[in-house]
mmCIF file of N, CA and C in Angstrom:
data_model
loop_
_atom_site.group_PDB
_atom_site.id
_atom_site.type_symbol
_atom_site.label_atom_id
_atom_site.label_comp_id
_atom_site.label_asym_id
_atom_site.label_seq_id
_atom_site.Cartn_x
_atom_site.Cartn_y
_atom_site.Cartn_z
ATOM 1 N N MET A 49 -20.672 -16.300 -19.108
ATOM 2 C CA MET A 49 -20.418 -15.033 -18.438
ATOM 3 C C MET A 49 -18.919 -14.831 -18.238
ATOM 4 N N LYS A 50 -18.425 -13.684 -18.646
ATOM 5 C CA LYS A 50 -16.999 -13.388 -18.497
ATOM 6 C C LYS A 50 -16.701 -12.938 -17.074
ATOM 7 N N PRO A 51 -15.538 -13.333 -16.537
ATOM 8 C CA PRO A 51 -15.158 -12.857 -15.200
ATOM 9 C C PRO A 51 -14.807 -11.379 -15.244
ATOM 10 N N ALA A 52 -14.977 -10.714 -14.109
ATOM 11 C CA ALA A 52 -14.602 -9.306 -14.002
ATOM 12 C C ALA A 52 -13.097 -9.177 -14.196
ATOM 13 N N ARG A 53 -12.671 -8.107 -14.846
ATOM 14 C CA ARG A 53 -11.233 -7.916 -15.090
ATOM 15 C C ARG A 53 -10.516 -7.308 -13.884
ATOM 16 N N ILE A 54 -11.233 -6.527 -13.099
ATOM 17 C CA ILE A 54 -10.623 -5.881 -11.934
ATOM 18 C C ILE A 54 -11.541 -6.055 -10.732
ATOM 19 N N LEU A 55 -10.986 -6.492 -9.621
ATOM 20 C CA LEU A 55 -11.720 -6.610 -8.364
ATOM 21 C C LEU A 55 -10.974 -5.789 -7.319
ATOM 22 N N THR A 56 -11.676 -5.361 -6.286
ATOM 23 C CA THR A 56 -11.038 -4.585 -5.229
ATOM 24 C C THR A 56 -11.219 -5.288 -3.885
ATOM 25 N N PHE A 57 -10.146 -5.387 -3.136
ATOM 26 C CA PHE A 57 -10.151 -6.019 -1.815
ATOM 27 C C PHE A 57 -9.479 -5.094 -0.818
ATOM 28 N N LYS A 58 -9.638 -5.414 0.453
ATOM 29 C CA LYS A 58 -8.905 -4.690 1.491
ATOM 30 C C LYS A 58 -7.569 -5.381 1.708
ATOM 31 N N CYS A 59 -6.523 -4.595 1.804
ATOM 32 C CA CYS A 59 -5.193 -5.153 2.067
ATOM 33 C C CYS A 59 -5.173 -5.770 3.456
ATOM 34 N N THR A 60 -4.576 -6.949 3.556
ATOM 35 C CA THR A 60 -4.490 -7.620 4.860
ATOM 36 C C THR A 60 -3.458 -6.959 5.772
ATOM 37 N N LYS A 61 -2.564 -6.153 5.180
ATOM 38 C CA LYS A 61 -1.514 -5.522 5.967
ATOM 39 C C LYS A 61 -1.915 -4.137 6.467
ATOM 40 N N CYS A 62 -2.436 -3.293 5.554
ATOM 41 C CA CYS A 62 -2.711 -1.901 5.940
ATOM 42 C C CYS A 62 -4.187 -1.522 5.831
ATOM 43 N N ALA A 63 -5.045 -2.424 5.365
ATOM 44 C CA ALA A 63 -6.494 -2.228 5.253
ATOM 45 C C ALA A 63 -6.916 -1.214 4.187
ATOM 46 N N LYS A 64 -5.975 -0.762 3.349
ATOM 47 C CA LYS A 64 -6.337 0.108 2.239
ATOM 48 C C LYS A 64 -6.921 -0.747 1.111
ATOM 49 N N PRO A 65 -7.718 -0.141 0.234
ATOM 50 C CA PRO A 65 -8.221 -0.911 -0.899
ATOM 51 C C PRO A 65 -7.096 -1.232 -1.877
ATOM 52 N N VAL A 66 -7.090 -2.442 -2.386
ATOM 53 C CA VAL A 66 -6.099 -2.851 -3.380
ATOM 54 C C VAL A 66 -6.835 -3.505 -4.547
ATOM 55 N N LYS A 67 -6.492 -3.078 -5.766
ATOM 56 C CA LYS A 67 -7.132 -3.621 -6.963
ATOM 57 C C LYS A 67 -6.321 -4.809 -7.450
ATOM 58 N N VAL A 68 -7.027 -5.891 -7.775
ATOM 59 C CA VAL A 68 -6.382 -7.052 -8.379
ATOM 60 C C VAL A 68 -6.899 -7.187 -9.803
ATOM 61 N N PHE A 69 -6.015 -7.565 -10.693
ATOM 62 C CA PHE A 69 -6.330 -7.641 -12.112
ATOM 63 C C PHE A 69 -6.340 -9.085 -12.581
ATOM 64 N N LEU A 70 -7.279 -9.396 -13.451
ATOM 65 C CA LEU A 70 -7.376 -10.742 -14.002
ATOM 66 C C LEU A 70 -6.118 -11.060 -14.787
ATOM 67 N N GLN A 71 -5.487 -12.186 -14.469
ATOM 68 C CA GLN A 71 -4.260 -12.592 -15.136
ATOM 69 C C GLN A 71 -4.581 -13.374 -16.409
ATOM 70 N N LYS A 72 -3.666 -13.326 -17.351
ATOM 71 C CA LYS A 72 -3.829 -14.130 -18.563
ATOM 72 C C LYS A 72 -3.584 -15.587 -18.195
ATOM 73 N N VAL A 73 -4.501 -16.431 -18.604
ATOM 74 C CA VAL A 73 -4.361 -17.860 -18.311
ATOM 75 C C VAL A 73 -4.531 -18.649 -19.594
ATOM 76 N N SER A 74 -4.221 -19.931 -19.533
ATOM 77 C CA SER A 74 -4.451 -20.786 -20.684
ATOM 78 C C SER A 74 -5.946 -20.832 -20.966
ATOM 79 N N ALA A 75 -6.306 -21.341 -22.110
ATOM 80 C CA ALA A 75 -7.726 -21.438 -22.471
ATOM 81 C C ALA A 75 -8.371 -22.496 -21.592
ATOM 82 N N CYS A 76 -8.560 -22.133 -20.357
ATOM 83 C CA CYS A 76 -9.035 -23.081 -19.359
ATOM 84 C C CYS A 76 -10.077 -22.401 -18.487
ATOM 85 N N SER A 77 -11.177 -23.066 -18.280
ATOM 86 C CA SER A 77 -12.245 -22.456 -17.488
ATOM 87 C C SER A 77 -12.192 -22.874 -16.027
ATOM 88 N N HIS A 78 -11.151 -23.627 -15.625
ATOM 89 C CA HIS A 78 -11.068 -24.112 -14.244
ATOM 90 C C HIS A 78 -10.822 -22.990 -13.234
ATOM 91 N N ILE A 79 -10.094 -21.959 -13.659
ATOM 92 C CA ILE A 79 -9.683 -20.942 -12.695
ATOM 93 C C ILE A 79 -9.456 -19.598 -13.392
ATOM 94 N N GLN A 80 -9.826 -18.533 -12.681
ATOM 95 C CA GLN A 80 -9.507 -17.177 -13.134
ATOM 96 C C GLN A 80 -8.669 -16.531 -12.026
ATOM 97 N N PRO A 81 -7.346 -16.527 -12.180
ATOM 98 C CA PRO A 81 -6.493 -15.947 -11.139
ATOM 99 C C PRO A 81 -6.370 -14.430 -11.269
ATOM 100 N N TYR A 82 -6.329 -13.767 -10.131
ATOM 101 C CA TYR A 82 -6.170 -12.316 -10.065
ATOM 102 C C TYR A 82 -4.926 -11.999 -9.256
ATOM 103 N N LEU A 83 -4.276 -10.885 -9.590
ATOM 104 C CA LEU A 83 -3.083 -10.474 -8.859
ATOM 105 C C LEU A 83 -3.003 -8.955 -8.828
ATOM 106 N N GLY A 84 -2.621 -8.427 -7.678
ATOM 107 C CA GLY A 84 -2.427 -6.997 -7.533
ATOM 108 C C GLY A 84 -1.433 -6.731 -6.422
ATOM 109 N N VAL A 85 -0.969 -5.487 -6.328
ATOM 110 C CA VAL A 85 -0.042 -5.094 -5.266
ATOM 111 C C VAL A 85 -0.575 -3.816 -4.640
ATOM 112 N N CYS A 86 -0.684 -3.817 -3.332
ATOM 113 C CA CYS A 86 -1.167 -2.652 -2.597
ATOM 114 C C CYS A 86 -0.121 -1.538 -2.632
ATOM 115 N N ALA A 87 -0.561 -0.321 -2.341
ATOM 116 C CA ALA A 87 0.355 0.819 -2.257
ATOM 117 C C ALA A 87 1.436 0.595 -1.201
ATOM 118 N N CYS A 88 1.138 -0.229 -0.189
ATOM 119 C CA CYS A 88 2.134 -0.505 0.858
ATOM 120 C C CYS A 88 3.122 -1.589 0.423
ATOM 121 N N GLY A 89 2.930 -2.154 -0.765
ATOM 122 C CA GLY A 89 3.865 -3.158 -1.273
ATOM 123 C C GLY A 89 3.435 -4.598 -1.051
ATOM 124 N N GLU A 90 2.323 -4.801 -0.355
ATOM 125 C CA GLU A 90 1.851 -6.149 -0.065
ATOM 126 C C GLU A 90 1.132 -6.737 -1.284
ATOM 127 N N PRO A 91 1.599 -7.898 -1.791
ATOM 128 C CA PRO A 91 0.890 -8.510 -2.914
ATOM 129 C C PRO A 91 -0.449 -9.093 -2.472
ATOM 130 N N LYS A 92 -1.427 -9.034 -3.339
ATOM 131 C CA LYS A 92 -2.751 -9.587 -3.031
ATOM 132 C C LYS A 92 -3.143 -10.510 -4.167
ATOM 133 N N ARG A 93 -3.511 -11.742 -3.810
ATOM 134 C CA ARG A 93 -3.951 -12.690 -4.814
ATOM 135 C C ARG A 93 -5.360 -13.127 -4.529
ATOM 136 N N HIS A 94 -6.067 -13.441 -5.601
ATOM 137 C CA HIS A 94 -7.436 -13.908 -5.502
ATOM 138 C C HIS A 94 -7.678 -14.796 -6.712
ATOM 139 N N ALA A 95 -8.607 -15.708 -6.599
ATOM 140 C CA ALA A 95 -8.953 -16.536 -7.753
ATOM 141 C C ALA A 95 -10.381 -17.033 -7.600
ATOM 142 N N THR A 96 -11.011 -17.289 -8.720
ATOM 143 C CA THR A 96 -12.328 -17.908 -8.725
ATOM 144 C C THR A 96 -12.258 -19.126 -9.618
ATOM 145 N N GLY A 97 -13.130 -20.078 -9.366
ATOM 146 C CA GLY A 97 -13.164 -21.274 -10.204
ATOM 147 C C GLY A 97 -13.089 -22.539 -9.387
ATOM 148 N N ASN A 98 -12.434 -23.540 -9.955
ATOM 149 C CA ASN A 98 -12.309 -24.860 -9.328
ATOM 150 C C ASN A 98 -11.623 -24.732 -7.969
ATOM 151 N N PRO A 99 -12.264 -25.230 -6.886
ATOM 152 C CA PRO A 99 -11.693 -25.051 -5.538
ATOM 153 C C PRO A 99 -10.264 -25.572 -5.379
ATOM 154 N N ASP A 100 -9.931 -26.713 -5.988
ATOM 155 C CA ASP A 100 -8.572 -27.246 -5.869
ATOM 156 C C ASP A 100 -7.562 -26.361 -6.594
ATOM 157 N N ALA A 101 -7.930 -25.884 -7.785
ATOM 158 C CA ALA A 101 -7.041 -25.007 -8.551
ATOM 159 C C ALA A 101 -6.853 -23.677 -7.822
ATOM 160 N N VAL A 102 -7.928 -23.145 -7.257
ATOM 161 C CA VAL A 102 -7.860 -21.887 -6.502
ATOM 162 C C VAL A 102 -6.939 -22.050 -5.300
ATOM 163 N N LYS A 103 -7.103 -23.150 -4.575
ATOM 164 C CA LYS A 103 -6.287 -23.408 -3.381
ATOM 165 C C LYS A 103 -4.801 -23.478 -3.743
ATOM 166 N N SER A 104 -4.462 -24.198 -4.805
ATOM 167 C CA SER A 104 -3.052 -24.328 -5.178
ATOM 168 C C SER A 104 -2.485 -22.991 -5.643
ATOM 169 N N TYR A 105 -3.300 -22.178 -6.320
ATOM 170 C CA TYR A 105 -2.849 -20.852 -6.751
ATOM 171 C C TYR A 105 -2.563 -19.953 -5.550
ATOM 172 N N LEU A 106 -3.487 -19.918 -4.589
ATOM 173 C CA LEU A 106 -3.319 -19.044 -3.436
ATOM 174 C C LEU A 106 -2.178 -19.485 -2.533
ATOM 175 N N GLU A 107 -1.840 -20.779 -2.578
ATOM 176 C CA GLU A 107 -0.751 -21.290 -1.738
ATOM 177 C C GLU A 107 0.617 -21.137 -2.396
ATOM 178 N N SER A 108 0.672 -20.768 -3.670
ATOM 179 C CA SER A 108 1.959 -20.607 -4.352
ATOM 180 C C SER A 108 2.476 -19.194 -4.106
ATOM 181 N N ALA A 109 3.218 -19.040 -3.062
ATOM 182 C CA ALA A 109 3.618 -17.711 -2.582
ATOM 183 C C ALA A 109 4.588 -16.990 -3.507
ATOM 184 N N ASP A 110 5.283 -17.693 -4.378
ATOM 185 C CA ASP A 110 6.289 -17.017 -5.194
ATOM 186 C C ASP A 110 5.759 -16.492 -6.528
ATOM 187 N N GLY A 111 4.492 -16.729 -6.827
ATOM 188 C CA GLY A 111 3.905 -16.181 -8.041
ATOM 189 C C GLY A 111 4.233 -16.931 -9.322
ATOM 190 N N THR A 112 4.881 -18.089 -9.198
ATOM 191 C CA THR A 112 5.237 -18.846 -10.397
ATOM 192 C C THR A 112 4.235 -19.947 -10.699
ATOM 193 N N TRP A 113 3.062 -19.866 -10.078
ATOM 194 C CA TRP A 113 2.036 -20.882 -10.239
ATOM 195 C C TRP A 113 1.618 -21.026 -11.697
ATOM 196 N N GLN A 114 1.456 -22.264 -12.134
ATOM 197 C CA GLN A 114 0.930 -22.563 -13.461
ATOM 198 C C GLN A 114 -0.152 -23.614 -13.307
ATOM 199 N N HIS A 115 -1.224 -23.457 -14.041
ATOM 200 C CA HIS A 115 -2.282 -24.464 -13.980
ATOM 201 C C HIS A 115 -2.020 -25.536 -15.018
ATOM 202 N N HIS A 116 -1.948 -26.773 -14.576
ATOM 203 C CA HIS A 116 -1.720 -27.895 -15.485
ATOM 204 C C HIS A 116 -2.858 -28.886 -15.381
ATOM 205 N N HIS A 117 -3.162 -29.547 -16.479
ATOM 206 C CA HIS A 117 -4.218 -30.569 -16.477
ATOM 207 C C HIS A 117 -3.586 -31.922 -16.272
#
């Protein structure tokens, strides 16, 4: 089953809906990272997959996260 390409969440800052888009990742099934920016400028990240990989992605605040094996 393919992951959804676009998901919608509520912004944590202004509560407006913000769309996050599936990011291009290596040929790896451990994680599907999503990224979007709300109209208010607040970045929103989400990921599905391996809990450890998801946790490290969400904790990388600068957006330079890379998944390594």
